[in-house]
mmCIF file of C-alpha atoms in Angstrom:
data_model
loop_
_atom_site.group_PDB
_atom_site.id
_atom_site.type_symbol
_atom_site.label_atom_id
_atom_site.label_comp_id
_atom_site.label_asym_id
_atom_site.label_seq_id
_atom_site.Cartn_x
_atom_site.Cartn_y
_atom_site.Cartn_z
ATOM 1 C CA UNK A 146 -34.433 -71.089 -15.988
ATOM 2 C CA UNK A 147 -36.453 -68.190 -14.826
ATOM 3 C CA UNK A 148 -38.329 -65.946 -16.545
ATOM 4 C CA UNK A 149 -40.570 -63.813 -14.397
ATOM 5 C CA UNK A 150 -41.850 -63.469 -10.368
ATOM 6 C CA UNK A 151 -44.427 -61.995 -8.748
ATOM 7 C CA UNK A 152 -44.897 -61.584 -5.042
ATOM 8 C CA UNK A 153 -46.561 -59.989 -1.850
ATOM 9 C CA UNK A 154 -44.989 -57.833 0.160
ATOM 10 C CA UNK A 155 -46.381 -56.357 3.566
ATOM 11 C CA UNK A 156 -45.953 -52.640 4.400
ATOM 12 C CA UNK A 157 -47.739 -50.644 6.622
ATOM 13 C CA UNK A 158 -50.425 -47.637 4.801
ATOM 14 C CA UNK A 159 -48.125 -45.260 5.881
ATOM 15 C CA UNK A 160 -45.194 -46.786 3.550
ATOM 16 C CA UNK A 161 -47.719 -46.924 0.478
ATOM 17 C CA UNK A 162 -48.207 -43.050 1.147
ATOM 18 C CA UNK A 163 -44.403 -42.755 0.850
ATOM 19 C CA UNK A 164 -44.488 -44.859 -1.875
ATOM 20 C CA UNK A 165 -46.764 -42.454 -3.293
ATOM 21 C CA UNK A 166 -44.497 -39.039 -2.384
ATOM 22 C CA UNK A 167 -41.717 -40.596 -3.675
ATOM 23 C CA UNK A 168 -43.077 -41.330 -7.066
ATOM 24 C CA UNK A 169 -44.701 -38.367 -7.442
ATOM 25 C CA UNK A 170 -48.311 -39.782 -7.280
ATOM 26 C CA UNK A 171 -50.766 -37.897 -5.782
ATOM 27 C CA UNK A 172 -54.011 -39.857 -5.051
ATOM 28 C CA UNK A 173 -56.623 -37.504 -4.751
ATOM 29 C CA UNK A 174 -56.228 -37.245 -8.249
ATOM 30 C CA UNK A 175 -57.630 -40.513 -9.640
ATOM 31 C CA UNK A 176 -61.220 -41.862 -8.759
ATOM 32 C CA UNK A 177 -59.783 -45.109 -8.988
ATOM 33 C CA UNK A 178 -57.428 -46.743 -7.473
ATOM 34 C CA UNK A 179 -56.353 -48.689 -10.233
ATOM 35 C CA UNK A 180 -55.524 -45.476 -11.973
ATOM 36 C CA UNK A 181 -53.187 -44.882 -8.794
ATOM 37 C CA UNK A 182 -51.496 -48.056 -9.397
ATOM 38 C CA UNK A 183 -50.832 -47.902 -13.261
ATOM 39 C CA UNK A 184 -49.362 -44.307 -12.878
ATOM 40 C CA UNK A 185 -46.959 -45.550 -9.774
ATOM 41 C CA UNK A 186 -45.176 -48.532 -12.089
ATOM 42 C CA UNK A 187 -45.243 -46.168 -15.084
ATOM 43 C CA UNK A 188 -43.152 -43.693 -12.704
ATOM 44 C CA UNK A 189 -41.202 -46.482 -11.165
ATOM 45 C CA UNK A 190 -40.437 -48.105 -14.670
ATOM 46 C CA UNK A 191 -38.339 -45.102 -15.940
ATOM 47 C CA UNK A 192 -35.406 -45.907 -13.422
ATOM 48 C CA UNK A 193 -36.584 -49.841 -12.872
ATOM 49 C CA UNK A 194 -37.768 -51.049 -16.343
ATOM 50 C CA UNK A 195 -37.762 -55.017 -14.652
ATOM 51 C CA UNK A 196 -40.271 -53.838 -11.661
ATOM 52 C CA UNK A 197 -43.645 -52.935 -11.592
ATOM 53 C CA UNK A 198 -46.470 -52.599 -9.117
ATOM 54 C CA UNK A 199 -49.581 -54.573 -10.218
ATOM 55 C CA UNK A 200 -52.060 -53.657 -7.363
ATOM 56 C CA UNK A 201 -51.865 -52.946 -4.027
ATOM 57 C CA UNK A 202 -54.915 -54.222 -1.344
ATOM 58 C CA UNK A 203 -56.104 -53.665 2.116
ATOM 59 C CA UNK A 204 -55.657 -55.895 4.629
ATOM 60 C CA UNK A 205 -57.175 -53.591 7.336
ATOM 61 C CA UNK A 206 -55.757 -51.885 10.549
ATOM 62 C CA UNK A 207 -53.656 -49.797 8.550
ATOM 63 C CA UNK A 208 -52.099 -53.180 6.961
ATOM 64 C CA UNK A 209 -51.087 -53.287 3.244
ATOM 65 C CA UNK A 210 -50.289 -55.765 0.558
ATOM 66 C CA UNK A 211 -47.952 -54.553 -2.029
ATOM 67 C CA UNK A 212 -48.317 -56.847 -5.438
ATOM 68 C CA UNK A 213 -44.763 -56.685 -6.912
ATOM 69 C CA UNK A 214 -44.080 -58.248 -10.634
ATOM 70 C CA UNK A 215 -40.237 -58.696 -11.313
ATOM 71 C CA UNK A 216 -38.809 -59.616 -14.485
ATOM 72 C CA UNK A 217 -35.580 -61.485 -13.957
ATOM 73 C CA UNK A 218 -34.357 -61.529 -17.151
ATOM 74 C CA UNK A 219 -34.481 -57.525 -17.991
ATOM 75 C CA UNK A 220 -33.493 -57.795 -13.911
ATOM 76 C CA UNK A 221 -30.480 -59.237 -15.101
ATOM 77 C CA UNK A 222 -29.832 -58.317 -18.937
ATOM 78 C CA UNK A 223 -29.416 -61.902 -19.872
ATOM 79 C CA UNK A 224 -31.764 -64.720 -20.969
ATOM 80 C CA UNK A 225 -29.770 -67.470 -19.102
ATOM 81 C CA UNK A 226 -30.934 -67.758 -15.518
ATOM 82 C CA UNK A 227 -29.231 -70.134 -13.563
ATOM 83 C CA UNK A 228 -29.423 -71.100 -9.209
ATOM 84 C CA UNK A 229 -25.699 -69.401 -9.022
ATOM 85 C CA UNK A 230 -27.657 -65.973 -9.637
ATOM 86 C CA UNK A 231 -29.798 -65.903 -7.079
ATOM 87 C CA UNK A 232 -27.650 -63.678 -4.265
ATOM 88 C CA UNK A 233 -27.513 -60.898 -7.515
ATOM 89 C CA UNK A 234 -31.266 -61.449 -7.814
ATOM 90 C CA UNK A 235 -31.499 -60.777 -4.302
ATOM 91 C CA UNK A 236 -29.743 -58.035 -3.807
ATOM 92 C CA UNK A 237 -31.188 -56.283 -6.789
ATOM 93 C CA UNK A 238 -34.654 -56.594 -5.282
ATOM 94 C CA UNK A 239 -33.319 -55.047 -1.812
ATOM 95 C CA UNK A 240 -31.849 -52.201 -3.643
ATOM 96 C CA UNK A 241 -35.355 -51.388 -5.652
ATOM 97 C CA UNK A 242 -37.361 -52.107 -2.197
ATOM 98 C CA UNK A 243 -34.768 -49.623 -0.556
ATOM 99 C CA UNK A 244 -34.551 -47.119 -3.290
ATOM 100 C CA UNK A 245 -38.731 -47.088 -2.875
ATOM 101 C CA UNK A 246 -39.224 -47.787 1.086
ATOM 102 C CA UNK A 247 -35.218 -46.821 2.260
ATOM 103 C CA UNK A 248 -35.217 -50.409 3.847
ATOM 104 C CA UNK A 249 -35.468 -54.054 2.388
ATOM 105 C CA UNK A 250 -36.635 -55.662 4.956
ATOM 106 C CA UNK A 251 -40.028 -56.361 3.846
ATOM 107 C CA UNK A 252 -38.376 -58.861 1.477
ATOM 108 C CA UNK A 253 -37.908 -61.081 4.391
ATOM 109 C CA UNK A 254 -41.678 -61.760 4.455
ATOM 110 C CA UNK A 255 -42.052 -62.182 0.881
ATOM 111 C CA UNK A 256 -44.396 -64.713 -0.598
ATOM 112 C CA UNK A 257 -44.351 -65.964 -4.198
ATOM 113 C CA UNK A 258 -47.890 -65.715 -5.698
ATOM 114 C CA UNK A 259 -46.672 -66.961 -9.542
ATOM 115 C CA UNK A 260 -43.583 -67.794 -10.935
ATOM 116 C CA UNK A 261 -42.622 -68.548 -14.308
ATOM 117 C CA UNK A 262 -40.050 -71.249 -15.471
ATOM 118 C CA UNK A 263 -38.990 -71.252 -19.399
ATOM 119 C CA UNK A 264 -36.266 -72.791 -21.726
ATOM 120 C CA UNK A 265 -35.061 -70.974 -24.797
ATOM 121 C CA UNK A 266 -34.141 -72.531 -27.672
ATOM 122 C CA UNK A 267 -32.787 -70.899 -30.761
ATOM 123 C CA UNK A 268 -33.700 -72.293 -34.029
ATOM 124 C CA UNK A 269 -32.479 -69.967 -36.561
ATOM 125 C CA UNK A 270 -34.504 -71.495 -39.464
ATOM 126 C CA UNK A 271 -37.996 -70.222 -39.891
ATOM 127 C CA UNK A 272 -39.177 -73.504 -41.772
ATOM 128 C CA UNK A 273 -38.334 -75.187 -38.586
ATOM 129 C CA UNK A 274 -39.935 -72.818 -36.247
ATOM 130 C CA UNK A 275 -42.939 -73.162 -38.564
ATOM 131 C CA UNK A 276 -42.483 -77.187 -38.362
ATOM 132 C CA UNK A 277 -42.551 -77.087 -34.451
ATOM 133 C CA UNK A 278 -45.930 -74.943 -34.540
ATOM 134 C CA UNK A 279 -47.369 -77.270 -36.602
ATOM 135 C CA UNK A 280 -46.477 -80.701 -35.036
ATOM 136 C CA UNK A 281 -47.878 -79.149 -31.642
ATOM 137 C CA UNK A 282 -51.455 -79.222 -33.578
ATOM 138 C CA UNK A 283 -51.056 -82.897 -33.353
ATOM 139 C CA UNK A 284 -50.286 -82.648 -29.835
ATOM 140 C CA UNK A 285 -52.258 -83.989 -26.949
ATOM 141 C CA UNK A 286 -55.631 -81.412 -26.425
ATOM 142 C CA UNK A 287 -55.288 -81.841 -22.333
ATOM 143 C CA UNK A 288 -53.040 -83.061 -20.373
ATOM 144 C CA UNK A 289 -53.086 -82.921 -16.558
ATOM 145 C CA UNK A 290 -56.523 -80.959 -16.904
ATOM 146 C CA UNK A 291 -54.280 -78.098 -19.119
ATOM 147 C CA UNK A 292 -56.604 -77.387 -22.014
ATOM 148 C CA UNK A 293 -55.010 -76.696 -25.078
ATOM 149 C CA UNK A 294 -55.361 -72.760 -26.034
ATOM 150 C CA UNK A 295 -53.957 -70.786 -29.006
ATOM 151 C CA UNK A 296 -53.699 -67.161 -28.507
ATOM 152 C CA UNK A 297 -51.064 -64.495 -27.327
ATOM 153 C CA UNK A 298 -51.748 -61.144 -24.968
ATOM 154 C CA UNK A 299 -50.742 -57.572 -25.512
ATOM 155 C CA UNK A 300 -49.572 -55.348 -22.228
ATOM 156 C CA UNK A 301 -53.307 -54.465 -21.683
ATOM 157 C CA UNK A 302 -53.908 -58.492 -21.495
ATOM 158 C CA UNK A 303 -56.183 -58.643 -24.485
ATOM 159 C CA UNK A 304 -55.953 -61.703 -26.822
ATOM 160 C CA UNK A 305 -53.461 -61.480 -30.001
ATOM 161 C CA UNK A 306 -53.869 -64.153 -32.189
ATOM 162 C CA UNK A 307 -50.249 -65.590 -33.893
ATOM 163 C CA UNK A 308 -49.543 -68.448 -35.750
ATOM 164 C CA UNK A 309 -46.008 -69.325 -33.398
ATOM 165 C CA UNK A 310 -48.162 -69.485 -29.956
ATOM 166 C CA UNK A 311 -49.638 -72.006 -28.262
ATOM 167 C CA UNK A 312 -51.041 -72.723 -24.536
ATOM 168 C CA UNK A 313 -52.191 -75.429 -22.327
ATOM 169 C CA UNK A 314 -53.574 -74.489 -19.045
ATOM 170 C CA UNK A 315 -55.777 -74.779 -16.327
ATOM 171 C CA UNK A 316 -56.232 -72.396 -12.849
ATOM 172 C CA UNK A 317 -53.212 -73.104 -11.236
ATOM 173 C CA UNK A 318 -50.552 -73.911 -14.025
ATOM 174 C CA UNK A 319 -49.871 -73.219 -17.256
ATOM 175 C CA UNK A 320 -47.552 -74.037 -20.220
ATOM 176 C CA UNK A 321 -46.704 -71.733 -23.186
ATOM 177 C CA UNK A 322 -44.875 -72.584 -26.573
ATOM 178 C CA UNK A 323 -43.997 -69.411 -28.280
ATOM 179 C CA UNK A 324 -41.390 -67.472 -30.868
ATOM 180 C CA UNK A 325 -40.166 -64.944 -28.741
ATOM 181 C CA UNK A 326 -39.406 -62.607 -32.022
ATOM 182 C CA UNK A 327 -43.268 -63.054 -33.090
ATOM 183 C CA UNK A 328 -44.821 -62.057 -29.855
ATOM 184 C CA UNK A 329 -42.147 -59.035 -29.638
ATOM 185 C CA UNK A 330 -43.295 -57.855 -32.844
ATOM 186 C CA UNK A 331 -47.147 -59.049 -32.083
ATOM 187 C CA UNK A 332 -47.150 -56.124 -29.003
ATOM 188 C CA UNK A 333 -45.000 -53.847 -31.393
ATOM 189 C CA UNK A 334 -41.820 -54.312 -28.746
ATOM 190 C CA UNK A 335 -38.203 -53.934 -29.212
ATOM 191 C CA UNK A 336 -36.539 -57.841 -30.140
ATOM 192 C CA UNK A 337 -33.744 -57.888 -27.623
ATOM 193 C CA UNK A 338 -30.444 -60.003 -29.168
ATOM 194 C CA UNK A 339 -30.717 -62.935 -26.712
ATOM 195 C CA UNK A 340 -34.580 -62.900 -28.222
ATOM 196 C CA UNK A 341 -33.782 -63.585 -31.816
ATOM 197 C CA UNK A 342 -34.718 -66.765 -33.115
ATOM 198 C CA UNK A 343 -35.893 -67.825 -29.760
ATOM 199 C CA UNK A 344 -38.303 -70.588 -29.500
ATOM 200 C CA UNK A 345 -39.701 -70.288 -25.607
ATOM 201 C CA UNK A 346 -40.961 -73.126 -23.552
ATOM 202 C CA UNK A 347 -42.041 -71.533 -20.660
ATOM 203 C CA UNK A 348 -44.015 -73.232 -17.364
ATOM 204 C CA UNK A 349 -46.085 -70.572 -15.266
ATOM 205 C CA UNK A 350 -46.746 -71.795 -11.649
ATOM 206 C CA UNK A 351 -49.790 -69.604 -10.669
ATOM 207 C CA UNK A 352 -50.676 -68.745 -6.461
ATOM 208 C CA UNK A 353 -53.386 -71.773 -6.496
ATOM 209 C CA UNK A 354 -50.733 -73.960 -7.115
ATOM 210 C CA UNK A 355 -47.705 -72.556 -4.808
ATOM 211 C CA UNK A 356 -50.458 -72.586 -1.869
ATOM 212 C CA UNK A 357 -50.963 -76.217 -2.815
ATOM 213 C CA UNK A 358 -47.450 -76.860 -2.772
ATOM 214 C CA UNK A 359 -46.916 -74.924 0.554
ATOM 215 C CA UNK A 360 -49.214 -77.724 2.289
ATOM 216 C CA UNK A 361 -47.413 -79.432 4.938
ATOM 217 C CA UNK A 362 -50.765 -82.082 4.976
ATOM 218 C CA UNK A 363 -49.434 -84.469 2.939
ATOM 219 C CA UNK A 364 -51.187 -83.299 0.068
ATOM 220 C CA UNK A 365 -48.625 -80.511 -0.906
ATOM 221 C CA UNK A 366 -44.599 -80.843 -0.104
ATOM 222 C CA UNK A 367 -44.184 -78.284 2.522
ATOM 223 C CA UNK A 368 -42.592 -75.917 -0.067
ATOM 224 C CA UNK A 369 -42.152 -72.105 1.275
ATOM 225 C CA UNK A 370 -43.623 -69.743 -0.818
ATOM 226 C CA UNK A 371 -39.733 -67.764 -0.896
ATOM 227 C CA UNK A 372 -38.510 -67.164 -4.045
ATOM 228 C CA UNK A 373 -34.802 -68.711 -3.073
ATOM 229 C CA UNK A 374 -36.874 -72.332 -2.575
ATOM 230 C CA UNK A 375 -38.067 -72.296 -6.566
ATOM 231 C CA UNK A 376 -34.724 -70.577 -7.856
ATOM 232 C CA UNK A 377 -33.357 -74.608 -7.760
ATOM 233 C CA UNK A 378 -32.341 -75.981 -10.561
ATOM 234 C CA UNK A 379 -33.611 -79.243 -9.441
ATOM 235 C CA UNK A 380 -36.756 -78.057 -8.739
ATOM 236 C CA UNK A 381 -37.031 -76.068 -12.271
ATOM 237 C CA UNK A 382 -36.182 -79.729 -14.091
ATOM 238 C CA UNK A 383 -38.394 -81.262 -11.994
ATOM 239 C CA UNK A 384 -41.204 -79.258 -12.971
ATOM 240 C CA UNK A 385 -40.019 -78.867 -16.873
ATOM 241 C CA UNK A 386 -39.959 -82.900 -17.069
ATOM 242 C CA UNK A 387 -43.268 -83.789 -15.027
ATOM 243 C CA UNK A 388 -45.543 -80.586 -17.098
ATOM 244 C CA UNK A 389 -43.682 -80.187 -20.313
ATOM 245 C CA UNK A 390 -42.122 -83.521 -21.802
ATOM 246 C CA UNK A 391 -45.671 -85.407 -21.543
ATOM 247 C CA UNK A 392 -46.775 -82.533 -24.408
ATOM 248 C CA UNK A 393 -43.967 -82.364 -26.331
ATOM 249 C CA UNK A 394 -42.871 -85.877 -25.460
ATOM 250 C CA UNK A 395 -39.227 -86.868 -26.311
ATOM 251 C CA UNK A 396 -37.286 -88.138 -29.474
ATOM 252 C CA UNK A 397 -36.678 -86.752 -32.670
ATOM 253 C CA UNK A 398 -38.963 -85.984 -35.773
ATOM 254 C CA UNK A 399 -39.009 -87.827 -38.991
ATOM 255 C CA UNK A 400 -40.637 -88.007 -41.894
ATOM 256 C CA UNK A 401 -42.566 -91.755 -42.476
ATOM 257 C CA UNK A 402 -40.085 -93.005 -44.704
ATOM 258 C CA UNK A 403 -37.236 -92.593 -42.036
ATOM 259 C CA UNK A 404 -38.981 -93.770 -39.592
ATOM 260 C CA UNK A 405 -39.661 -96.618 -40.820
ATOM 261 C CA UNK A 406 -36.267 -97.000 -41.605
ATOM 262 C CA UNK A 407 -35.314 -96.852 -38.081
ATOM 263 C CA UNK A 408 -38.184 -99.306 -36.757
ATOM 264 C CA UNK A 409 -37.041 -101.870 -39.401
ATOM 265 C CA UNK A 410 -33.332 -101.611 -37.617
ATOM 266 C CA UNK A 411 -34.881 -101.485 -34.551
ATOM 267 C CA UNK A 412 -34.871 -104.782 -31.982
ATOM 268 C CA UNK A 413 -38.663 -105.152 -31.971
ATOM 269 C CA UNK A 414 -40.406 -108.499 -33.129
ATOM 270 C CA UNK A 415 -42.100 -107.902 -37.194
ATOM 271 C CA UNK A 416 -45.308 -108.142 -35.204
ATOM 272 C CA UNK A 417 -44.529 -105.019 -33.167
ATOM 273 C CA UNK A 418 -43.086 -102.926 -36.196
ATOM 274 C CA UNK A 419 -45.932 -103.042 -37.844
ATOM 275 C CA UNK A 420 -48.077 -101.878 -35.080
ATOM 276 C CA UNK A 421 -45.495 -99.192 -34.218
ATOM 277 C CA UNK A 422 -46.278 -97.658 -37.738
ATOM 278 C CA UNK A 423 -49.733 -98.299 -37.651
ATOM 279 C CA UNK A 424 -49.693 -95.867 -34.353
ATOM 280 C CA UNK A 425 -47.602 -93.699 -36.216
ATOM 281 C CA UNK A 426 -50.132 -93.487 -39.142
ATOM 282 C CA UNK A 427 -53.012 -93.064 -36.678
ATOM 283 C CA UNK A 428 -51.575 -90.176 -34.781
ATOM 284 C CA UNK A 429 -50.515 -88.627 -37.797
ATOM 285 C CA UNK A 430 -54.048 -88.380 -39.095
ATOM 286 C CA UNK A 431 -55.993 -87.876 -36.485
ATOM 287 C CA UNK A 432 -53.484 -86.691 -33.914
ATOM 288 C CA UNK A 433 -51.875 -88.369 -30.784
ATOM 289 C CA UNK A 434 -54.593 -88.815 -28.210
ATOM 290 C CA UNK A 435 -56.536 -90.510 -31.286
ATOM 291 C CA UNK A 436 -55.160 -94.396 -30.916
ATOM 292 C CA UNK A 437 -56.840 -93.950 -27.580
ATOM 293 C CA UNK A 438 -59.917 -94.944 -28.673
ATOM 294 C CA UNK A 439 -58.790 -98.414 -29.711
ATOM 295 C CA UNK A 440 -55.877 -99.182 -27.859
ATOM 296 C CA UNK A 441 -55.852 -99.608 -23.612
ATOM 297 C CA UNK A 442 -54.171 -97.515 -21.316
ATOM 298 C CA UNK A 443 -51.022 -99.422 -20.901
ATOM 299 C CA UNK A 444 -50.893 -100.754 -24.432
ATOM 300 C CA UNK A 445 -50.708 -96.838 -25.401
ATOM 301 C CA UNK A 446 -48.138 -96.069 -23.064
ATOM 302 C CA UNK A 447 -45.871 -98.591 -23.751
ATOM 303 C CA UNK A 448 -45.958 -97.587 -27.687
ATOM 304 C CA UNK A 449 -44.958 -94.355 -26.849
ATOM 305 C CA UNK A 450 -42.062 -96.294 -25.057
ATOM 306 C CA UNK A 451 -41.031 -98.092 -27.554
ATOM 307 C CA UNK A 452 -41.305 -95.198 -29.693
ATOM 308 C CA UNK A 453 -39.211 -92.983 -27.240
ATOM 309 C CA UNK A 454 -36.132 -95.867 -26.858
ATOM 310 C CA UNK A 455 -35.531 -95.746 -30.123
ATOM 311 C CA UNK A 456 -35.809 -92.185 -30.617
ATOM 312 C CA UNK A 457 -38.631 -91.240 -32.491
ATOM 313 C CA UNK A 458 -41.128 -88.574 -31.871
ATOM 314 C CA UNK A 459 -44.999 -90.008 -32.089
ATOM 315 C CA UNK A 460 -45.721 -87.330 -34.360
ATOM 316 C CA UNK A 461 -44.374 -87.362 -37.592
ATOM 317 C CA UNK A 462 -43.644 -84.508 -40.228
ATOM 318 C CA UNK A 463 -45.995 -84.096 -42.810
ATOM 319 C CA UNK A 464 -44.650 -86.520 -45.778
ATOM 320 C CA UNK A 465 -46.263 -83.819 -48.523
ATOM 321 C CA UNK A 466 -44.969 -80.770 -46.791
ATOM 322 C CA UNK A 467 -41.631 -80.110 -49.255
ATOM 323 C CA UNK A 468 -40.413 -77.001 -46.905
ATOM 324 C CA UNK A 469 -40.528 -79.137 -44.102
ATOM 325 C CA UNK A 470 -37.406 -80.877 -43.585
ATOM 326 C CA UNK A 471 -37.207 -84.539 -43.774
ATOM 327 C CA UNK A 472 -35.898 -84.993 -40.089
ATOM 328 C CA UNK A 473 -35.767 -82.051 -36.977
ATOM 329 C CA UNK A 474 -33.714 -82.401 -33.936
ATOM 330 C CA UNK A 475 -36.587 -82.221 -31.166
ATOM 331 C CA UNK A 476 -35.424 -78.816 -29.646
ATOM 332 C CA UNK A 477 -37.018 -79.375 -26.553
ATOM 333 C CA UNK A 478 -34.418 -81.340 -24.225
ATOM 334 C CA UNK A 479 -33.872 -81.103 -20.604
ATOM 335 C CA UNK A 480 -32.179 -83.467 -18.306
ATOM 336 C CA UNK A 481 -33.903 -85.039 -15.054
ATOM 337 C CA UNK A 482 -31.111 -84.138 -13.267
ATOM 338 C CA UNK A 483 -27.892 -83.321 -12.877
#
């Protein structure tokens, strides 16, 4: 469900000099304070690989931010997240706040500045993964102002280019297919064995978008910006369903021939078949958002409705591609509730 956090903590410049004796860091050292930074989590990662520092800023009158990045599933050595782990999740952050402050209460103020949601699926055959990679080519190019990116990042944040990645975003959300095992081996990183053959659909809620959400204005929900608020499992489908499923969209994926097959069984008039494959056709060609351009808004969204109840992905697997398999199981699959 959960994948990684990062929040704002607020500590007094007297507790970031502790922080600093405690680690070992001695400030004078480095002309910049980024420098300061980097060397703090690289001390702090040694006993708590899932922490690390990523900046720390004045707020004046002696007032401090501290930028804490958690990983909650090297927090937790496990890939499977769930709400019932939240009071471990907790209490694991007040032990690493205590260990580095010798209280937790600055926890109490927290506020959430990104968040990432994911779903792992494993798909042990490589001419699958490869399938999945290529069908999201076809794949809408925006959605929801997301532009479609491909391109991975090292540690240092650089762009990696890899055929098994793919992004949509925009400045306050953003959604990432990837193989986990590819961009392990991309940054030269150990695979972990919940990692292998891990196909990651993961949904990054950035601070623009939490502060939006925080609005009590009637433009935003009145959502906290606490960790324990986004660690529902209601809340994670909600956002999975509304960002994810209108980019991979649902149903299965077939080959022409069988999905024909299907249509021909299928409870629509002869009329509507053959316009069903006709969209089909077009969007395999020319790729989904293509039938745009000649059909209206609702006519559009109603073939992908019809498409949908009978269980068939718009976009179809290459006919010519013999490793491709004939029909794929669409791995992405989350229920609206509970």
């Amino acid at each position: 469900m959960i994948h990684t956090v990062e929040m704002l903590l607020d500590v007094d410049y007297e507790e970031v000099l502790l922080l600093f004796k405690r680690n070992k860091i001695k400030e004078e050292v480095y002309e910049k304070f980024g420098a300061v930074v980097k060397k703090l989590t690289q001390n702090v990662k040694h006993e708590h690989p899932a922490f690390a520092f990523t900046w720390l800023s004045s707020k004046g009158k002696s007032l401090w931010n501290i930028h804490l990045k958690i990983d909650i599933v090297r927090l937790l050595r496990k890939s499977d997240i769930t709400e019932k782990d939240y009071p471990i999740v907790e209490a694991q952050i007040r032990k690493f706040l205590t260990a580095q402050f010798g209280h937790s209460s600055h926890f109490d103020q927290h506020r959430l500045t990104r968040i990432d949601y994911k779903l792992d699926v494993v798909v042990p055959n490589k001419n699958h993964q490869r399938l999945i990679f290529h069908l999201f080519e076809k794949y809408t190019k925006k959605y929801r102002f997301k532009e479609m990116i491909k391109y991975g990042k090292n540690e240092e944040g650089e762009a990696i280019k890899y055929e098994t990645s793919q992004y949509h975003k925009n400045n306050s959300v953003e959604f990432i297919i990837y193989s986990k095992e590819d961009e392990r081996l991309a940054k030269n990183e150990i695979i972990e064995p919940y990692e292998k053959d891990v196909i990651r659909y993961e949904l990054r809620l950035k601070n623009k978008h939490l502060n939006a959400m925080k609005r009590t204005d009637g433009k935003g929900k009145g959502r906290p910006k606490r960790l324990i608020e986004y660690f529902k499992e209601d809340l994670y489908r909600e956002y999975m369903c509304e960002h994810i499923t209108p980019i991979a969209r649902k149903g299965d994926y077939y080959k022409i021939t069988k999905a024909e097959q299907i249509l021909e069984a299928s409870h629509f008039t002869r009329k509507k078949k053959e316009k069903l494959r006709s969209f089909l056709i077009e969007i395999s060609k020319n790729g989904i958002d293509s039938p745009k351009e000649n059909l209206s808004a609702p006519t559009y969204r109603q073939y992908l409705k019809d498409l949908e109840s009978i269980g068939i992905n718009p976009i179809l697997v290459p006919k010519n591609r013999t490793d491709f398999p004939t029909f794929m199981k669409n791995p992405f699959h989350i229920n609206s509730s509970h």
